[in-house]
GROMACS .gro file of C-alpha atoms in nm:
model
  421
    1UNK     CA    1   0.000   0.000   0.000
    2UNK     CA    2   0.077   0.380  -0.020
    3UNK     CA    3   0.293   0.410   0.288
    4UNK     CA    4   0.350   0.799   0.164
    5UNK     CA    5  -0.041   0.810   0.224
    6UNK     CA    6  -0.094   0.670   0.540
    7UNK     CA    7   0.144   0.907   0.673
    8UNK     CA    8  -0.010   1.181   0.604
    9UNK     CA    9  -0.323   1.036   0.775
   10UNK     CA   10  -0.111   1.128   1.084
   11UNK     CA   11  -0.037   1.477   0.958
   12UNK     CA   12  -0.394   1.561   1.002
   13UNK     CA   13  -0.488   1.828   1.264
   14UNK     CA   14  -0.753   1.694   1.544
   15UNK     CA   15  -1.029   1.965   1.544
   16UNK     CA   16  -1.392   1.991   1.625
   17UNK     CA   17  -1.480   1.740   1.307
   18UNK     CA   18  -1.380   1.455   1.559
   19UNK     CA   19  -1.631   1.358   1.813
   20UNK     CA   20  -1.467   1.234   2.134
   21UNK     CA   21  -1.175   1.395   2.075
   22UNK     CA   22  -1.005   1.605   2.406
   23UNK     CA   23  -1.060   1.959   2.309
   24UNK     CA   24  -0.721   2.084   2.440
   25UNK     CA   25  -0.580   1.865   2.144
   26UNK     CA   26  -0.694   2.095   1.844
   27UNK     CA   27  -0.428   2.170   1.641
   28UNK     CA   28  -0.233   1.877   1.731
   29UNK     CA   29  -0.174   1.611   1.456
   30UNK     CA   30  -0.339   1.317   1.512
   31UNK     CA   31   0.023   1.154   1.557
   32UNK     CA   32   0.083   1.404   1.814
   33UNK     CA   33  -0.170   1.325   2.010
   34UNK     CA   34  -0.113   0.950   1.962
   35UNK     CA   35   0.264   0.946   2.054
   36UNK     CA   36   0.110   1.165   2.383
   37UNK     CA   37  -0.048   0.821   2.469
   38UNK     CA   38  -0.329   0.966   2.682
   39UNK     CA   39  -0.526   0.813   2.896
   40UNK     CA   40  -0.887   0.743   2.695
   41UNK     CA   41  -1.066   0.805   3.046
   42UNK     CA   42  -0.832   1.076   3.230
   43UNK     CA   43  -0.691   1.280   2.928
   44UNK     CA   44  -0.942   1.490   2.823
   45UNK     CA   45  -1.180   1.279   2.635
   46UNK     CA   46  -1.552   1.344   2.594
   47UNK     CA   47  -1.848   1.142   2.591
   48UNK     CA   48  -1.949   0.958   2.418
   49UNK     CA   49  -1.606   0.782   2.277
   50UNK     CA   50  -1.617   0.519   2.005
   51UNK     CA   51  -1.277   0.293   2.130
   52UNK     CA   52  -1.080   0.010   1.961
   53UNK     CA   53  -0.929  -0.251   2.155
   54UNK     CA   54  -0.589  -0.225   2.082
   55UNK     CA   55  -0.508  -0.615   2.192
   56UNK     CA   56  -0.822  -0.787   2.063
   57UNK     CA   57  -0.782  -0.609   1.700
   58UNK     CA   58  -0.449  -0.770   1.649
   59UNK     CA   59  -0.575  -1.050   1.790
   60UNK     CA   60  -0.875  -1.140   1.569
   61UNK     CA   61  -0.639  -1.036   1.295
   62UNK     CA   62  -0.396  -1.276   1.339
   63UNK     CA   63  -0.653  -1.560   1.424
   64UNK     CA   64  -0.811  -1.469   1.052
   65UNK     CA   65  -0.481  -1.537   0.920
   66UNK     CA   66  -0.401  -1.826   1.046
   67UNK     CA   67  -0.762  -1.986   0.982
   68UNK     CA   68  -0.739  -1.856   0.617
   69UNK     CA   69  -0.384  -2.043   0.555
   70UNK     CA   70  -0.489  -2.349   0.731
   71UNK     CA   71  -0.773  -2.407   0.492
   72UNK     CA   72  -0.547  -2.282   0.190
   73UNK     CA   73  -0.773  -1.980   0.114
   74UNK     CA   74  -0.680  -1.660  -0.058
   75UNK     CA   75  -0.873  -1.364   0.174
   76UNK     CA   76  -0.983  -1.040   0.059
   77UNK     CA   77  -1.192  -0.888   0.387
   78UNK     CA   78  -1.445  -0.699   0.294
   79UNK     CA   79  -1.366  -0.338   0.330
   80UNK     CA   80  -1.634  -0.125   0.327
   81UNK     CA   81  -1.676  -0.242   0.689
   82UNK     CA   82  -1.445  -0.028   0.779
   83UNK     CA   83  -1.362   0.187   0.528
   84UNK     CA   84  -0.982   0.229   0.702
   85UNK     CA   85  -0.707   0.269   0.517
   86UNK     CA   86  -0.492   0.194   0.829
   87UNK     CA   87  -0.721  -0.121   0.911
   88UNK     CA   88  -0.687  -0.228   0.528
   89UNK     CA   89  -0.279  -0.216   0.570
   90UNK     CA   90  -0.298  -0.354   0.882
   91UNK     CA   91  -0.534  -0.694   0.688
   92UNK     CA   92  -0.284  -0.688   0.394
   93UNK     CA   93   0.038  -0.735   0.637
   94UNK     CA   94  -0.162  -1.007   0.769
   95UNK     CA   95  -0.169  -1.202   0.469
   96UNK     CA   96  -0.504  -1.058   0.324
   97UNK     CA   97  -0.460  -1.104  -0.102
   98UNK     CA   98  -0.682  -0.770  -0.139
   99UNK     CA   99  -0.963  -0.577  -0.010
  100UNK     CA  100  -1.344  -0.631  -0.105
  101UNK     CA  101  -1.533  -0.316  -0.212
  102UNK     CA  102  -1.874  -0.257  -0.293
  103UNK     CA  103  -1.944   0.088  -0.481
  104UNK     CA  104  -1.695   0.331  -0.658
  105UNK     CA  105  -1.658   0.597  -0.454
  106UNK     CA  106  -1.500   0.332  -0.193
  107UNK     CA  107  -1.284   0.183  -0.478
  108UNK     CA  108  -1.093   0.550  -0.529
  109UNK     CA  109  -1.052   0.554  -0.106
  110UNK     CA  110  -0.871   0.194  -0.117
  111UNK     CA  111  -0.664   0.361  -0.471
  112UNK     CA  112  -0.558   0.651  -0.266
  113UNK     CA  113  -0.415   0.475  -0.073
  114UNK     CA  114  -0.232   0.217  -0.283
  115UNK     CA  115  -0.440  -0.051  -0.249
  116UNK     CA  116  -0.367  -0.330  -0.556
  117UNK     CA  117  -0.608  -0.584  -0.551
  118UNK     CA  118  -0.964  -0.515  -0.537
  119UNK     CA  119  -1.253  -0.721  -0.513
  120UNK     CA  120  -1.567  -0.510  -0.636
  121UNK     CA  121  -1.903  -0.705  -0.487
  122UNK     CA  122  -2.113  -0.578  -0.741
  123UNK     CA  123  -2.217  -0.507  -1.058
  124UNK     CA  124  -2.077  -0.191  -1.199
  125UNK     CA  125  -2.260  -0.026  -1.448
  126UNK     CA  126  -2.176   0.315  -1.371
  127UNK     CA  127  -2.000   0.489  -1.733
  128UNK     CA  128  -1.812   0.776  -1.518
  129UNK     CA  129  -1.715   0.500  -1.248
  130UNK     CA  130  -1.603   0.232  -1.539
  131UNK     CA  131  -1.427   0.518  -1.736
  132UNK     CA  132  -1.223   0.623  -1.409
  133UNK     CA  133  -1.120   0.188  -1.321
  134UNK     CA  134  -1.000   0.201  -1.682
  135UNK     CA  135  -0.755   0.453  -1.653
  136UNK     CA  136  -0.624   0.321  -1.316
  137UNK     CA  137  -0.585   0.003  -1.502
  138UNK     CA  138  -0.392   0.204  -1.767
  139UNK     CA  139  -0.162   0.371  -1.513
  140UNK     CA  140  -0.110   0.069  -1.321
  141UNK     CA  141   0.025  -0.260  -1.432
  142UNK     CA  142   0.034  -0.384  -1.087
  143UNK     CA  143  -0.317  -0.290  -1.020
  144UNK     CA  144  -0.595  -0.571  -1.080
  145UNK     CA  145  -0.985  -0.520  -0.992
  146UNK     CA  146  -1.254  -0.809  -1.025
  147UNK     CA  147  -1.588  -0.710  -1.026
  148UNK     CA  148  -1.975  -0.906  -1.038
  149UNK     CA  149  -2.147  -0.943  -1.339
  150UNK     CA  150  -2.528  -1.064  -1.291
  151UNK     CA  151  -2.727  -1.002  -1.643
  152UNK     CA  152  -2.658  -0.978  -1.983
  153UNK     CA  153  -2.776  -0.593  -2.048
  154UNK     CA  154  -2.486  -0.509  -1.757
  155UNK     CA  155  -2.267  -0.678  -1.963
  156UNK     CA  156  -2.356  -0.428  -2.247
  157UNK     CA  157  -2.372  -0.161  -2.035
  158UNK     CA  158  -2.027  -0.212  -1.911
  159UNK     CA  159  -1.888  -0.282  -2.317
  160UNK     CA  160  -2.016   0.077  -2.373
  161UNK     CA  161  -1.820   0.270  -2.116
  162UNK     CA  162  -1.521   0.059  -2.197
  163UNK     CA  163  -1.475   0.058  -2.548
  164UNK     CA  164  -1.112   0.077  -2.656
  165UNK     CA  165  -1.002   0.070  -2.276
  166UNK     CA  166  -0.631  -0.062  -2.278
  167UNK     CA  167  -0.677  -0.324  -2.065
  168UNK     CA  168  -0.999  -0.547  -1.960
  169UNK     CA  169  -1.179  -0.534  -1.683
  170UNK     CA  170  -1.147  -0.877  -1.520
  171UNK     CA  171  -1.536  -1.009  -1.430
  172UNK     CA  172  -1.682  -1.308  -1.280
  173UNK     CA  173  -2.045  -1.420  -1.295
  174UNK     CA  174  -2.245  -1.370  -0.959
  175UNK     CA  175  -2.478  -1.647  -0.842
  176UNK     CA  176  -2.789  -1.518  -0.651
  177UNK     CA  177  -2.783  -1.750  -0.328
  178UNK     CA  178  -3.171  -1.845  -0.441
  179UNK     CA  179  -3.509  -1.736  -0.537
  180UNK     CA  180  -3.602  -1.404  -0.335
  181UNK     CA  181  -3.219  -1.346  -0.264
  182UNK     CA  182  -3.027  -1.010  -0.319
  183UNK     CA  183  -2.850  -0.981  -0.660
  184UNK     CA  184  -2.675  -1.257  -0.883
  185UNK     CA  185  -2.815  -1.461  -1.144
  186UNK     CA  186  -3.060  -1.717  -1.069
  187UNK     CA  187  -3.013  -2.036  -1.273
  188UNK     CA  188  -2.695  -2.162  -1.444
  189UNK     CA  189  -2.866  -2.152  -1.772
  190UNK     CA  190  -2.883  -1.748  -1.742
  191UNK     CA  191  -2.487  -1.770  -1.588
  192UNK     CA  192  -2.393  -1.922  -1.888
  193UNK     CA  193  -2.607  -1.666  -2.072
  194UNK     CA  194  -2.390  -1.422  -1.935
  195UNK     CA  195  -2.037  -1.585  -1.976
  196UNK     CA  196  -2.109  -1.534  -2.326
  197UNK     CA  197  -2.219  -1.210  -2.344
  198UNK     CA  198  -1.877  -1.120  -2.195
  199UNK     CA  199  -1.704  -1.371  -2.409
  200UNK     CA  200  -1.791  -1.112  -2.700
  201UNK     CA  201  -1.679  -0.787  -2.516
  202UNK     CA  202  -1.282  -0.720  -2.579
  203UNK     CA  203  -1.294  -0.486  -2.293
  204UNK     CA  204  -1.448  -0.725  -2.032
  205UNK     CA  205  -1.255  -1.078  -1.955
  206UNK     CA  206  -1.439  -1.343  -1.760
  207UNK     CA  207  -1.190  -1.463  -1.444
  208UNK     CA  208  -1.461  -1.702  -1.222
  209UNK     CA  209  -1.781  -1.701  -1.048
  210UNK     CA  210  -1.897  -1.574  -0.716
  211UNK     CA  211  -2.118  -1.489  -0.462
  212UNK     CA  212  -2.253  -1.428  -0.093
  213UNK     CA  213  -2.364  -1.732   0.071
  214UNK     CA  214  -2.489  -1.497   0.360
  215UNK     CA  215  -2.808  -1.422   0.113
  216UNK     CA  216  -2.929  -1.796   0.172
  217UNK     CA  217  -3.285  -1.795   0.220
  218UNK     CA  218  -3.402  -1.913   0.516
  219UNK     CA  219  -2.974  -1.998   0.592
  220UNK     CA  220  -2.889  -2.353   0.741
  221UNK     CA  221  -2.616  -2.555   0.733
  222UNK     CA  222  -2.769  -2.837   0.453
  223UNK     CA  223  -2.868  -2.485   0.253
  224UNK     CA  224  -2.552  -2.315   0.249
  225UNK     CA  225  -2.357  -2.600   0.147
  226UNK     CA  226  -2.592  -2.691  -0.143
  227UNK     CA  227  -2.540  -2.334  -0.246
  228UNK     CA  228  -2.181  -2.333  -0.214
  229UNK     CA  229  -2.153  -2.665  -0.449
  230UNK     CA  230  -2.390  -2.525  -0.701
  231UNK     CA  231  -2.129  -2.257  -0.699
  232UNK     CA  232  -1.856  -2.509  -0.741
  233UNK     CA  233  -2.043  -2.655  -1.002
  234UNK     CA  234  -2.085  -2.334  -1.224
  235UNK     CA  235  -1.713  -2.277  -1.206
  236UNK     CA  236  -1.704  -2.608  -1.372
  237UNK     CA  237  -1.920  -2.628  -1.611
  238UNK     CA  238  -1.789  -2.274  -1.752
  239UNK     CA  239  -1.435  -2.364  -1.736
  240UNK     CA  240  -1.557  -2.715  -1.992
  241UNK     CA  241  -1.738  -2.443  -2.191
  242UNK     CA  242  -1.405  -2.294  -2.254
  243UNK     CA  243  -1.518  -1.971  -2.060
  244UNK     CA  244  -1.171  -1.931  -1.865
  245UNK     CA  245  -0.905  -1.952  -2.184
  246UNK     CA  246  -0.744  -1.635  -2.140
  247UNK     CA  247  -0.645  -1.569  -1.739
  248UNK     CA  248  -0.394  -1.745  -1.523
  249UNK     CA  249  -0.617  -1.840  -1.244
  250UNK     CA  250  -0.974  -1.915  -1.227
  251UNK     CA  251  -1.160  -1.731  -0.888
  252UNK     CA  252  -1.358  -1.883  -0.714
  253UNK     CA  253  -1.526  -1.666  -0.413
  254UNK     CA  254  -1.764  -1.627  -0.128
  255UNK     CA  255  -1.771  -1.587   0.154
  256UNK     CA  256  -1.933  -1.323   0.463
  257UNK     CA  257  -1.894  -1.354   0.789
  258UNK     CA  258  -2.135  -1.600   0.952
  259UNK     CA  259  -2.066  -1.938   0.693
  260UNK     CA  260  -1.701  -1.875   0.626
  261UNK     CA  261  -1.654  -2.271   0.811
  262UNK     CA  262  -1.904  -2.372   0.486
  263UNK     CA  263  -1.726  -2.188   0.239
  264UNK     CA  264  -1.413  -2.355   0.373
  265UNK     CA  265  -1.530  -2.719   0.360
  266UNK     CA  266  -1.705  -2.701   0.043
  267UNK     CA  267  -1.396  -2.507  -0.131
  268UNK     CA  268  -1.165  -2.826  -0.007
  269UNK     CA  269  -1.363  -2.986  -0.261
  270UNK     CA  270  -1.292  -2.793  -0.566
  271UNK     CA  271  -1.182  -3.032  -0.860
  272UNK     CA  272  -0.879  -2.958  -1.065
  273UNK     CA  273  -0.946  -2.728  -1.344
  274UNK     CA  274  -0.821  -2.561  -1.633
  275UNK     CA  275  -0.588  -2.288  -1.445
  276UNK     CA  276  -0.504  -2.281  -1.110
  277UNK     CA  277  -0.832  -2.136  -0.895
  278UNK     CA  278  -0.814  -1.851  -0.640
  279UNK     CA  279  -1.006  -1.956  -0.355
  280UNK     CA  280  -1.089  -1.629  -0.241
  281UNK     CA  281  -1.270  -1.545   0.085
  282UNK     CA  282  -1.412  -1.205   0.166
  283UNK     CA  283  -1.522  -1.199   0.512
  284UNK     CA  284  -1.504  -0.846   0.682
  285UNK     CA  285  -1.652  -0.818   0.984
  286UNK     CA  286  -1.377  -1.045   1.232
  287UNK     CA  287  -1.165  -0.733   1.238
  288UNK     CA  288  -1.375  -0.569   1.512
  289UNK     CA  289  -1.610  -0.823   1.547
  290UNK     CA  290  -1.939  -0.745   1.760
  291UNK     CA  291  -2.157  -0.832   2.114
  292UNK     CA  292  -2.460  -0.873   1.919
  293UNK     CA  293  -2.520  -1.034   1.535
  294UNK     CA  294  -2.200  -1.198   1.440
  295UNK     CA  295  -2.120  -1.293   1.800
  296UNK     CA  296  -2.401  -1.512   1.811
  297UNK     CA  297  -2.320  -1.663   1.406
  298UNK     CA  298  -1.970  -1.665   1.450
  299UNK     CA  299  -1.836  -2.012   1.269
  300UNK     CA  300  -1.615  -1.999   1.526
  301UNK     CA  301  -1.913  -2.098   1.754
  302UNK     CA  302  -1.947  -2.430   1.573
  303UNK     CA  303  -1.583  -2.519   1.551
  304UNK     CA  304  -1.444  -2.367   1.899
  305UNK     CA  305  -1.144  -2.602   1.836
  306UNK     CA  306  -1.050  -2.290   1.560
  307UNK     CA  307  -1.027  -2.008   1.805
  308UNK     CA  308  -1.246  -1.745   1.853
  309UNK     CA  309  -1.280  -1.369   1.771
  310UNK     CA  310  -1.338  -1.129   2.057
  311UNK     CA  311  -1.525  -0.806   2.017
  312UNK     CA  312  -1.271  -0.544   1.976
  313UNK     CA  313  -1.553  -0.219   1.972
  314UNK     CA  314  -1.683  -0.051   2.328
  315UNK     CA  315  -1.890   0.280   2.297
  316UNK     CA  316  -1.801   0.495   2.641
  317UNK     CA  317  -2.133   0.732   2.725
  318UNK     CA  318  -2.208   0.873   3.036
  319UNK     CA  319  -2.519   0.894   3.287
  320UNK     CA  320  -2.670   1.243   3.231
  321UNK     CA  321  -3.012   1.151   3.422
  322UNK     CA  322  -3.141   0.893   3.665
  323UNK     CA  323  -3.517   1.028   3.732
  324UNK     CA  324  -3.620   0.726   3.892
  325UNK     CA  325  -3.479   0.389   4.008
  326UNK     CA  326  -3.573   0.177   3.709
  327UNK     CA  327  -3.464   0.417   3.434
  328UNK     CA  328  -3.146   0.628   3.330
  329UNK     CA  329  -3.036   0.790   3.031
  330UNK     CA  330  -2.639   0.815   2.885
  331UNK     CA  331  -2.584   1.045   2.637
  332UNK     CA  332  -2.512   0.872   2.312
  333UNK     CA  333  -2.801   0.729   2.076
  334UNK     CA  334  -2.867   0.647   1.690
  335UNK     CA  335  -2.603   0.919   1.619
  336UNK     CA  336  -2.348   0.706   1.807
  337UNK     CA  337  -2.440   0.297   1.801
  338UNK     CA  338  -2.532   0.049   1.568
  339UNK     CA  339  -2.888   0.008   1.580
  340UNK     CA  340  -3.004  -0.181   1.318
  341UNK     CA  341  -2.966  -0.551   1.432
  342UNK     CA  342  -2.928  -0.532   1.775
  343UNK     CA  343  -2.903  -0.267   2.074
  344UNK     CA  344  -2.626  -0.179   2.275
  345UNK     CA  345  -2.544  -0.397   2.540
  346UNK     CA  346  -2.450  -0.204   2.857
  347UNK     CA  347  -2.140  -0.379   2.999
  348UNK     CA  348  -1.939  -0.200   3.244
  349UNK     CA  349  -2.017   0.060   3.482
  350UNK     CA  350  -1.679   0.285   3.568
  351UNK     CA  351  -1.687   0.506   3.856
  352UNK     CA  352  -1.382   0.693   4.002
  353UNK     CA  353  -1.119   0.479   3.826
  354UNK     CA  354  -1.323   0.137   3.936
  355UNK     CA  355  -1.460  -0.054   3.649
  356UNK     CA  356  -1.737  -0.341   3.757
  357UNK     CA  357  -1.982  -0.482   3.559
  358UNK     CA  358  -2.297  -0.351   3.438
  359UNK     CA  359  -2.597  -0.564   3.678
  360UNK     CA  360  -2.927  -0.485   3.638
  361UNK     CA  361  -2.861  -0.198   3.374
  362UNK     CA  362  -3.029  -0.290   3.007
  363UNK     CA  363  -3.040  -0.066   2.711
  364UNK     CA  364  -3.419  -0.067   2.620
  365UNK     CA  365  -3.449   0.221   2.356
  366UNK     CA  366  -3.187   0.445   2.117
  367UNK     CA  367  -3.312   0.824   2.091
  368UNK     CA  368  -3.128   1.049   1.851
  369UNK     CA  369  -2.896   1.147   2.156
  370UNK     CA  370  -2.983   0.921   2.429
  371UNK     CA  371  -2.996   0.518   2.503
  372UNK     CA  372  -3.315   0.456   2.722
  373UNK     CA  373  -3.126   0.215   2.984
  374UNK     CA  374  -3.390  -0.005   3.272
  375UNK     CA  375  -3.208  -0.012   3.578
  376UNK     CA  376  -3.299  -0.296   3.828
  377UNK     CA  377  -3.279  -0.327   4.207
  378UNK     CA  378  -2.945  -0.444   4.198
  379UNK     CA  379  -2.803  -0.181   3.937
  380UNK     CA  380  -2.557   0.078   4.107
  381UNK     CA  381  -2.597   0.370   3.883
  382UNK     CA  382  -2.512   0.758   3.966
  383UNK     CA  383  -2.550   1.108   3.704
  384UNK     CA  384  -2.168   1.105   3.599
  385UNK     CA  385  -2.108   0.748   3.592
  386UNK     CA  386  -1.980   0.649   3.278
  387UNK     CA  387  -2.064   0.302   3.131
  388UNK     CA  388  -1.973   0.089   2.831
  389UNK     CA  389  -2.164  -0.034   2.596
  390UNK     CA  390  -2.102  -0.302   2.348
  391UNK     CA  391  -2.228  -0.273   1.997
  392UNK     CA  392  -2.377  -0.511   1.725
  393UNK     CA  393  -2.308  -0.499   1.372
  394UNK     CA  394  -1.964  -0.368   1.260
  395UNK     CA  395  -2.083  -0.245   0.944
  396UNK     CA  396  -2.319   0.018   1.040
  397UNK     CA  397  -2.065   0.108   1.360
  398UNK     CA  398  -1.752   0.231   1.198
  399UNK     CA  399  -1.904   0.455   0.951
  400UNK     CA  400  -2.079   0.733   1.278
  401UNK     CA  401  -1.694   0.806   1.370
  402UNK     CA  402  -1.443   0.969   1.121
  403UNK     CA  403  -1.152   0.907   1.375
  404UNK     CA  404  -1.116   0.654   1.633
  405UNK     CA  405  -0.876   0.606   1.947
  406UNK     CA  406  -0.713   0.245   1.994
  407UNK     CA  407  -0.698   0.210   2.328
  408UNK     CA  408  -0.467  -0.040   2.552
  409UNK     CA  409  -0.649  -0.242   2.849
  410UNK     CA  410  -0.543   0.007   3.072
  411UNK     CA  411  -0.692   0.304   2.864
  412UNK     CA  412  -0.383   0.432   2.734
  413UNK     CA  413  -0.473   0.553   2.360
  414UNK     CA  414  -0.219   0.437   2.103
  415UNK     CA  415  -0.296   0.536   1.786
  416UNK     CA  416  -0.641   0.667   1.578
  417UNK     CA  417  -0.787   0.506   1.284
  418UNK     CA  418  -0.966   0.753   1.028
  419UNK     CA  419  -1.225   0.627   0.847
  420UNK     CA  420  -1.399   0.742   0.529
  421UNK     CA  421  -1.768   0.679   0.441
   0.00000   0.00000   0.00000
């Protein structure tokens, strides 16, 4: 990656643009104020603070690594979890083969900062968008992008806006995980439909198949599997048909973040083909993990004997009112916390430097502002207290907070991670 780039990410001046943030820092750089190593609960802080566990990031890091090599898998997290540069360096020094992207504008963030392989989840049909990948491709010998295809008339659509482009676009053929399932194509005889619609485009080449196994109606083991070989099965049945002649390895890729064990076991099986394949797996959300949605469908749940990821994300609010004994308000809310699988969980409570858990406190309600939290008999709750929170769903928590703090166990704040959504 752009290591000129990420320094400058450093360079940047904390201000009032950065929620959290101590306000005797503005005008530091944010490297300044990281090499300061403050304290996140004694050094000027705010409420609420978004924090990163400094320790359990690198751990669930590593832990992806080493499952990915064990079960000889290429990995290309998906990205727009994040949307990090520093988190995407951070995956590709951990052996990550690329980043996975979903829409343009995210595309020109990972480019920015030197990103070389990209994995584009969808169909791209945008002229202006396809015009720009072009001349990156042009510029960059070293830079390679794969991106869905899922119907013939995107197939034109993406001819049009590349005609005479200097190199092609490398494509492969999205299978829809079933009827009533997001985007892909739904039966093999359509895929093949659309292998040879790109067959006749100069500008397009087709590289493999692909798809999201997390789309699986009504998802169980027996259905994700039979998905996963009817995936297998399309990647053979093109590469017969001839479809993968011109590239050097044939991809093959799934993969989110609640059946990567499936997409494991059933990519084991993969016959020999034509061209070495690219077993590529694009699951993004182990970096931070959660306490809500993905702790519960973690594969790591069903195979223990693998490891297991730890939530790396705790959302710091404090007690602004306590009118009665069974209710209390902190003051963060939709602004602040993933609320669209799960709500918070209220964890610890910390009080004068003493951390203890969080009894009898439950998050009931998110206001703009405020989390509604019940408070039982046993819950030990005062105005000024501050408590953590742990948050569900990765994807929807990174993108409320433009900088983060990485915090040690003991508070001590080690670096920030920007983000840009």
């Amino acid at each position: 990656m752009g290591t000129e780039a990420l320094a400058r990410l450093a360079e940047e001046r904390v201000d009032h643009r950065f929620k959290g943030f101590p306000p005797d820092a503005d005008g530091l750089t944010v490297g300044e104020l990281a090499a300061q190593r403050r304290n996140l609960f004694t050094g000027g802080f705010a409420t609420p603070v978004l924090a990163l566990s400094a320790e359990r990031l690198e751990h669930n890091l590593k832990l992806m690594e080493t499952y990915a090599t064990r079960h000889g898998l290429a990995f290309a997290p998906h990205g727009k979890t994040t949307m990090a540069p520093q988190l995407f360096q951070r995956q590709i020094e951990h052996g990550a083969w690329g980043i996975t992207l979903a829409v343009p504008h995210q595309v020109r963030v990972a480019r920015a900062f030197g990103v070389e392989r990209v994995f584009l989840a969808n169909e791209l049909v945008d002229a202006a968008a396809l015009r720009w990948i072009a001349a990156e491709l042009a510029a960059d010998p070293a830079f390679r992008l794969l991106c869905y295809v899922d119907s013939v008339r995107g197939v034109e659509l993406m001819g049009a806006a590349l005609a005479g482009a200097a190199r092609p676009v490398d494509v492969v053929v999205e299978l829809a995980a079933g009827e009533g399932a997001r985007t892909g194509v739904r039966t093999e005889a359509e895929c093949a439909a659309v292998a040879d619609a790109v067959a006749a485009v100069p500008e397009l080449r087709l590289a493999g198949v692909a798809g999201y196994e997390g789309e699986v109606p009504q998802a169980t083991p027996e259905r994700v599997h039979a998905w996963l070989r009817r995936l297998v099965a399309l990647a053979v049945d093109l590469d017969k048909a001839g479809h993968f002649g011109g590239v050097d390895e044939i991809v093959v890729s799934a993969g989110g973040s609640a059946w990567f064990d499936a997409v494991a076991e059933v990519f084991a099986e993969i016959p020999e083909l034509s061209s070495p394949v690219l077993k590529l797996l694009r699951s993004g959300a182990y970096i931070s993990h959660d306490d809500g949605h993905y702790r519960r469908l973690t594969p790591f749940n069903r195979i223990p004997e693998e490891g297991a990821l730890e939530p790396a994300f705790r959302l710091w609010t404090q007690v602004v009112s306590r009118p009665s004994a069974e209710q209390a308000f902190v003051n963060a809310g939709k602004r602040d916390a993933a609320y669209d699988l799960d709500l918070p969980v209220a964890q610890v409570v910390r009080r004068d430097g003493v951390e203890r858990p969080a009894t009898g406190i439950e998050v009931t309600a998110l206001s703009d502002q405020h989390a509604w939290l019940r408070t039982g008999p046993e819950a030990d709750l005062e105005v000024g207290d501050w408590v953590g929170l742990g948050l569900s769903h990765p994807c929807t928590s990174f993108d409320k907070w433009p900088l983060i703090p990485v915090a040690e166990a003991d508070g001590t704040v080690v670096d920030c991670v920007r983000t840009f959504f």
